[in-house]
Coordinates of C-alpha atoms in Angstrom, one line a residue:
X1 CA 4.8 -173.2 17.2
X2 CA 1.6 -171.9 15.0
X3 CA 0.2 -168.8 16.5
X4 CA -1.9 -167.9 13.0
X5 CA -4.5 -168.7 14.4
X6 CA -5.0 -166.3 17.1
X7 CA -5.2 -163.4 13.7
X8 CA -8.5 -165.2 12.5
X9 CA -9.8 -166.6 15.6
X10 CA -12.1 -163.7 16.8
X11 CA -13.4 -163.4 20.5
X12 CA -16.8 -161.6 21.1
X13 CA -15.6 -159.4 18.1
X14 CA -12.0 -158.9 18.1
X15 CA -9.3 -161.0 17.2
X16 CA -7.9 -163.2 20.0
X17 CA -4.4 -161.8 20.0
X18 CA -5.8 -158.4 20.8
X19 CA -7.4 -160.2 24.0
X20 CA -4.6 -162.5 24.6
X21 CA -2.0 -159.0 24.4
X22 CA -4.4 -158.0 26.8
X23 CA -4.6 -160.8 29.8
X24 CA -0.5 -161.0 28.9
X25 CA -0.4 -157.1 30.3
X26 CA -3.2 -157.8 33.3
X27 CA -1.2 -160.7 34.5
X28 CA 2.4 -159.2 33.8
X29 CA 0.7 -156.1 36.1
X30 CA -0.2 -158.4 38.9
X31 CA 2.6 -160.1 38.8
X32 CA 4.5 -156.9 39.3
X33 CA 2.5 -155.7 41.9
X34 CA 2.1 -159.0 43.9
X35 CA 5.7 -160.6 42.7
X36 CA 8.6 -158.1 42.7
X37 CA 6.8 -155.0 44.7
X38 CA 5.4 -157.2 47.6
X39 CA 8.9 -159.6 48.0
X40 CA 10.1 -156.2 48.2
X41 CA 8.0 -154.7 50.7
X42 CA 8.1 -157.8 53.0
X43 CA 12.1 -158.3 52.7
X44 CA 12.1 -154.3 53.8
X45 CA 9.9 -154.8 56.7
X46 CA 11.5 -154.2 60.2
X47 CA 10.1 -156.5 63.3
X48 CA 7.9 -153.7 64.2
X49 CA 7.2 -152.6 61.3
X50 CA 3.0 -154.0 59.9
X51 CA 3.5 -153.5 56.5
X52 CA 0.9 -151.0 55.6
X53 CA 1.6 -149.4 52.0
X54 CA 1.9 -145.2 52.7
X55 CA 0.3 -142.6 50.9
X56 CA 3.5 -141.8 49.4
X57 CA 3.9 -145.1 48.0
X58 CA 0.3 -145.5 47.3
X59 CA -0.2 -142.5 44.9
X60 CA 3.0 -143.1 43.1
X61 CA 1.9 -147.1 42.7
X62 CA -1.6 -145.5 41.5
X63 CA -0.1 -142.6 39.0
X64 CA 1.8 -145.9 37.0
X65 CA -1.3 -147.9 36.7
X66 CA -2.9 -144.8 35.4
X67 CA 0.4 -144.1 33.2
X68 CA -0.2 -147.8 32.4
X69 CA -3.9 -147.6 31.1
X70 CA -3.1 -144.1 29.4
X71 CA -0.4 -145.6 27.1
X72 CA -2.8 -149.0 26.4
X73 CA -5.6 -146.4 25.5
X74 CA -3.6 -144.6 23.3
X75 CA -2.5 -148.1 21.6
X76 CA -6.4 -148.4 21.5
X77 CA -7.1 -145.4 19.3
X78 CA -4.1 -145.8 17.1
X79 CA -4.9 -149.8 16.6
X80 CA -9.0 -149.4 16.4
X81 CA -9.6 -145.6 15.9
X82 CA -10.4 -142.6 17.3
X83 CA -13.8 -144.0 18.4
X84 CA -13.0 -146.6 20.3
X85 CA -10.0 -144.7 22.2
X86 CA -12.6 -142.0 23.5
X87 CA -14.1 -145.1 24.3
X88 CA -11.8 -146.2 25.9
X89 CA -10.6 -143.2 28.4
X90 CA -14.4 -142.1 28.8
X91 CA -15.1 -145.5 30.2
X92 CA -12.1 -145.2 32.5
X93 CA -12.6 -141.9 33.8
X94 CA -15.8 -143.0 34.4
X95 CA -14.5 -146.3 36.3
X96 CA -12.3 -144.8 38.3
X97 CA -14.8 -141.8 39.8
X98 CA -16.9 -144.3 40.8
X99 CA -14.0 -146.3 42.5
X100 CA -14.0 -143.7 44.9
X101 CA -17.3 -144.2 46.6
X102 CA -16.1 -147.8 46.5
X103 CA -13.5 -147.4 48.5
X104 CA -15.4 -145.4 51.7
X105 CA -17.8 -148.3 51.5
X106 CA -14.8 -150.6 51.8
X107 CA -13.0 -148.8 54.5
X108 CA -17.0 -148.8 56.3
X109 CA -17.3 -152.8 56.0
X110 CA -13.4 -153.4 57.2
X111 CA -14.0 -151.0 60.4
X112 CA -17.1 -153.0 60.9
X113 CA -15.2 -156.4 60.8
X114 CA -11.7 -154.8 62.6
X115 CA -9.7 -155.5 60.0
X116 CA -6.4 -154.3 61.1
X117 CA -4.4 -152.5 57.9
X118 CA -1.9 -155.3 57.5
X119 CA -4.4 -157.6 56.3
X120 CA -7.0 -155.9 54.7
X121 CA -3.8 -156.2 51.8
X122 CA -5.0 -159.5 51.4
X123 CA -8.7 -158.7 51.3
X124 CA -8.2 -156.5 48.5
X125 CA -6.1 -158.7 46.9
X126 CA -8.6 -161.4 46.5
X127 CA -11.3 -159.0 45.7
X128 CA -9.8 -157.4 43.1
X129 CA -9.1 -160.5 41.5
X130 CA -12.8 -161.6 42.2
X131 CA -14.0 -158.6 40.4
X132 CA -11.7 -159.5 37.0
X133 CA -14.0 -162.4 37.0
X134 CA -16.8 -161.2 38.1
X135 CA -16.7 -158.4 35.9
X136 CA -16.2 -160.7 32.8
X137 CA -19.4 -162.6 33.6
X138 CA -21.4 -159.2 34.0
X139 CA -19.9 -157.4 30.9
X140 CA -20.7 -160.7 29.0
X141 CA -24.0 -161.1 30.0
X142 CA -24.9 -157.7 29.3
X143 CA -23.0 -157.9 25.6
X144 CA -25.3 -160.7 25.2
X145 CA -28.6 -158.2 25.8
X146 CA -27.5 -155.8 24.0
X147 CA -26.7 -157.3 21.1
X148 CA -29.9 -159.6 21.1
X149 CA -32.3 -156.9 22.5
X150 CA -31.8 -153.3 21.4
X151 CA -34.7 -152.1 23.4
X152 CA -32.5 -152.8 26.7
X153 CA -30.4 -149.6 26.2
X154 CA -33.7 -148.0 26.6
X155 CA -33.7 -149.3 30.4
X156 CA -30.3 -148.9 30.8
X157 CA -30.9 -145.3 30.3
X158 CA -34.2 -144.8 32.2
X159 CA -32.3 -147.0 35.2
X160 CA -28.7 -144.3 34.8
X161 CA -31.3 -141.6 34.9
X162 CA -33.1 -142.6 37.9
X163 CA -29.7 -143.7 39.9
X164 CA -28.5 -140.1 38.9
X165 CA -31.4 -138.2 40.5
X166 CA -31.9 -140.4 43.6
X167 CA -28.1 -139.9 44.4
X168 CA -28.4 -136.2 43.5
X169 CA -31.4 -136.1 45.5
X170 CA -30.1 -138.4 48.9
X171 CA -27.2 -137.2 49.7
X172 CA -24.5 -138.9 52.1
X173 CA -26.4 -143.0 52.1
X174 CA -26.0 -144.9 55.4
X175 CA -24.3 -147.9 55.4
X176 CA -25.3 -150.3 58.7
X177 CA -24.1 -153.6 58.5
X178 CA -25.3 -154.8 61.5
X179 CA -28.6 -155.3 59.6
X180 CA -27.5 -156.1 56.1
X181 CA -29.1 -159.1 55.2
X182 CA -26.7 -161.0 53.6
X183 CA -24.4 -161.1 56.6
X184 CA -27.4 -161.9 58.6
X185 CA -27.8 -165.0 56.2
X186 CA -23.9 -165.7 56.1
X187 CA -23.6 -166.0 59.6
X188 CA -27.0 -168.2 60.0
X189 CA -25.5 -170.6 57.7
X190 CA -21.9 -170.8 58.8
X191 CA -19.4 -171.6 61.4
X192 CA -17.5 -168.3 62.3
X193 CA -15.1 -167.4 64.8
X194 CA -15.2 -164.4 67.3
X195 CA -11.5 -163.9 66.1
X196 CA -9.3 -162.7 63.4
X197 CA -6.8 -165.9 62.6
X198 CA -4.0 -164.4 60.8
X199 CA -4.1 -164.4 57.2
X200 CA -6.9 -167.4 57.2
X201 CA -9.7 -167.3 55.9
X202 CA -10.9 -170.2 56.7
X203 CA -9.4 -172.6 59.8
X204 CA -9.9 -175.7 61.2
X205 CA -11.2 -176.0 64.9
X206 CA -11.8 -179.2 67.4
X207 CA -15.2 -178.9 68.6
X208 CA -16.8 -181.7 70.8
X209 CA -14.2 -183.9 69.8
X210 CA -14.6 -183.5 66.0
X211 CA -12.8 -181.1 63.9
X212 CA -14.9 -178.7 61.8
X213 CA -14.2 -176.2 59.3
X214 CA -14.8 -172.4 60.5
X215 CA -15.1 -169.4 58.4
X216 CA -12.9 -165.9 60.0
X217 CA -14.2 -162.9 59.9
X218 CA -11.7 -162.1 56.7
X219 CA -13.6 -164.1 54.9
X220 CA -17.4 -162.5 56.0
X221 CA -15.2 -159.2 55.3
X222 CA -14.4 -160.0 51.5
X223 CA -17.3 -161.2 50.7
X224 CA -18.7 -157.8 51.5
X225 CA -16.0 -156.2 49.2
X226 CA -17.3 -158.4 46.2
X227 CA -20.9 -157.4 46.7
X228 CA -20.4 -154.0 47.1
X229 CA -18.5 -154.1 43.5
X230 CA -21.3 -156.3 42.1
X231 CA -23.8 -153.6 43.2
X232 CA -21.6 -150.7 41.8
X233 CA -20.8 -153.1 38.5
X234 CA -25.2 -152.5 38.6
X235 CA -24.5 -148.4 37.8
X236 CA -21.2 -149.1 35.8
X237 CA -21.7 -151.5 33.9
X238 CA -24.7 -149.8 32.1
X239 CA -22.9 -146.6 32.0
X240 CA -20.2 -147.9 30.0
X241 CA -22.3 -150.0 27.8
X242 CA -23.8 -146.0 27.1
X243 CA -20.8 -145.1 25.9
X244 CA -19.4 -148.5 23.5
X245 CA -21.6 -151.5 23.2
X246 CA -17.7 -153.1 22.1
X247 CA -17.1 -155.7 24.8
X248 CA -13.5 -155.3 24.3
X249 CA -13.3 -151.5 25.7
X250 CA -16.1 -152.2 27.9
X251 CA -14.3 -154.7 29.7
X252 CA -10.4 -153.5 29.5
X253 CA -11.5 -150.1 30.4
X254 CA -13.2 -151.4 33.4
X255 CA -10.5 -153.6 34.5
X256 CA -7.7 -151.2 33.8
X257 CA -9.8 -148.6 36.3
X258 CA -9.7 -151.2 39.0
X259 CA -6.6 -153.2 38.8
X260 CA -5.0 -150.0 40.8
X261 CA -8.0 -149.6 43.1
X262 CA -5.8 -151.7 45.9
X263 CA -2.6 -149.2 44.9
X264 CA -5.2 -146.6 45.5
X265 CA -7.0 -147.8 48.5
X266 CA -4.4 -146.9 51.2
X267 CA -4.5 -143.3 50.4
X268 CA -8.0 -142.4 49.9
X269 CA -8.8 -144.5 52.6
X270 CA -7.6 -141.4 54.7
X271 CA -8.7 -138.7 51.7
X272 CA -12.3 -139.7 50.8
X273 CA -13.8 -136.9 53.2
X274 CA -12.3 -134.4 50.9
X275 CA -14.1 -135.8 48.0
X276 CA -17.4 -134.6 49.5
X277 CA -18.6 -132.6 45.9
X278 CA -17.6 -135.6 43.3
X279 CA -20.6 -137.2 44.3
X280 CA -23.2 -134.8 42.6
X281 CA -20.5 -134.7 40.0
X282 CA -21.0 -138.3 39.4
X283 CA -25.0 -138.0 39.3
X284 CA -24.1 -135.6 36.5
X285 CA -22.3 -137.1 34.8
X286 CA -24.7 -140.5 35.1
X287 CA -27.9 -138.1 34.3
X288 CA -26.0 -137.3 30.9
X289 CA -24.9 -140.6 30.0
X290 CA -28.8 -142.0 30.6
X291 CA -29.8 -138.4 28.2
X292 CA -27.5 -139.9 25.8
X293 CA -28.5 -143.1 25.6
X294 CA -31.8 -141.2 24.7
X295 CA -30.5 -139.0 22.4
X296 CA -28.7 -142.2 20.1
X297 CA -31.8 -144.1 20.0
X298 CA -33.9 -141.5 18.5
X299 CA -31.5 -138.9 16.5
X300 CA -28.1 -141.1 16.3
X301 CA -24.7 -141.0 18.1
X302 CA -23.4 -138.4 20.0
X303 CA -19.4 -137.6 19.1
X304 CA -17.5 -139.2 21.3
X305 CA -15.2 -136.4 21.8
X306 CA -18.5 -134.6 23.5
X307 CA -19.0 -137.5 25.7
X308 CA -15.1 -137.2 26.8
X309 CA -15.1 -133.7 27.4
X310 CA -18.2 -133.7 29.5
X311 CA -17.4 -136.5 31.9
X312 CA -13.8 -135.2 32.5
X313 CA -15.4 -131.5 32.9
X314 CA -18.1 -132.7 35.6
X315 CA -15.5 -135.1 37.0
X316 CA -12.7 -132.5 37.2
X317 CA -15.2 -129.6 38.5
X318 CA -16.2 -132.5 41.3
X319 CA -12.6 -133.2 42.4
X320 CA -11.3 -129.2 41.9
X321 CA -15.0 -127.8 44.2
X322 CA -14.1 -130.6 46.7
X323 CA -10.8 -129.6 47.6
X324 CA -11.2 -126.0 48.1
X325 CA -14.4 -126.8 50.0
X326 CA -13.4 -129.3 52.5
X327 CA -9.3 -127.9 52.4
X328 CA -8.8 -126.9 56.4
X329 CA -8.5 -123.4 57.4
X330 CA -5.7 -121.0 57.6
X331 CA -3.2 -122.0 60.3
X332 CA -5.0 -124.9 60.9
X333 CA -3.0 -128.5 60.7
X334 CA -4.2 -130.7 58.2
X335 CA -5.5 -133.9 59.9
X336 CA -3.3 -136.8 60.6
X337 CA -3.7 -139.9 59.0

């Protein structure tokens, strides 16, 4: 079988094995995670037992996806240069910080809904391979801008700016989805039942004699969880463009950072009050990336060592203040998760 032609063929850039080596390590990663690690999990399962992944099991799933995305970054800079591996690992550090707010969002829209643990699994299981799409179509788009209109890093910058200050600015953001208007809409325009059904999202129900097709509430719940990642895809996605306009470490950088998120999930579920400081470190660290933006347009680029060092400094400074702030005090237990 010919394969010479995925070393001439390029895609947006690069040539198509080095995006073909990449879907081969995205799938062989879900694969692993949803193949031989869930088998495994359900076939280990006592009758009483509802499956929920443990924070044990959680950070050590999450510390290999990071191990994961380290090594591919450092394949990045050896195979397209020091460049593009800064690239690469500022875009991921980035990625991942803001992962976190994700998450309490999530855990806020699946206590809304009562989703019990055992099935908000398959939530984020869907979602996460909703946003590998989803992503794709945003990341393309926005290489499509750029490339075509230089004067749209201009208002990617003003916009990272502005995000950065109002978040500095407002503080802890309320999240009432009794009055979010997209669920108001959802609901006006579908059959939904009062009741969880299992795993189903959808199910079939005889009503008046007829049988008609019924949306769950696990369904209302995920499409929350994609629209809360296409709103934070709004400050990320910019961001990143910031740091590489190269679609190729835009989007693998971004989709390395998330492809753990549901490995993740499980633990800072029941941790995300402890990361109370890495929100002003994230409004830093999106004020600077909007300055630099700035600062390329009118003198030239920034090193991209400097744009490493300061988003894992601010980052690092967020998640270091935050524990010793919020740890509890002497001779006081932890709380239970």
């Amino acid at each position: 079988m010919d394969l010479s032609f995925l070393t001439v063929t390029e895609w947006l850039g690069k040539p198509a094995w080095m995006w073909v080596m990449f879907l081969a390590v995205v799938v062989a990663l879900m694969a692993f995670d949803l193949g031989v690690l869930e088998r495994r999990r359900k076939s280990r399962l006592a009758p009483d037992d509802d499956g929920v992944m443990g924070v044990g099991q959680s950070l050590w799933l999450s510390a290999f996806y990071i191990a994961i995305a380290l090594i591919y970054g450092a394949w990045v800079w050896l195979t397209l240069g020091r460049e593009s591996g800064m690239a690469f690992y500022t875009g991921f550090a980035l990625e991942k910080a803001l992962a976190l707010d994700n998450v309490f969002v999530i855990s806020l829209i699946f206590a809304f809904f009562a989703i019990p643990l055992k099935l908000q699994r398959r939530v984020l299981l869907w979602g996460i391979l909703g946003v590998i799409v989803l992503r794709a179509i945003m990341i393309g788009l926005g290489t499509a801008l750029v490339t075509q209109f230089d004067w749209v890093l201009w208002i990617f910058g003003a916009f990272l700016l502005f995000t950065g200050v109002k978040m500095l600015r407002g503080g802890d953001e309320e999240h009432d989805f009794s009055n979010n208007r997209l669920l108001g809409w959802l609901k006006g325009r579908l059959r939904i039942t009062d009741e969880l059904h299992g795993e189903r999202f959808i199910v079939k129900q005889t009503v008046g004699g007829r049988v008609r097709t019924f949306a769950t509430p696990l369904l209302l719940a995920l499409i929350m969880v994609e629209t809360a990642d296409v709103i934070f895809a709004v400050d990320s996605i910019p961001a990143i463009f910031a740091i590489t306009q190269d679609p190729f470490i835009v989007y693998t950088s971004n989709i390395f950072a998330i492809l753990g998120l549901r490995a993740l999930y499980f633990a800072l579920a029941a941790m995300v009050h402890r990361f109370k400081y890495l929100q002003p470190a994230l409004s830093l660290v999106l004020v600077f990336i909007g300055l630099k933006i700035f600062y390329a347009q009118l003198w030239g680029k920034l090193d991209p060592a400097i744009s490493l060092g300061v988003t894992l400094s601010l980052l690092a400074g967020g998640v270091v203040v935050s524990l010793i702030k919020t740890r509890p005090p002497a001779g006081e237990p932890p709380a239970s998760v």
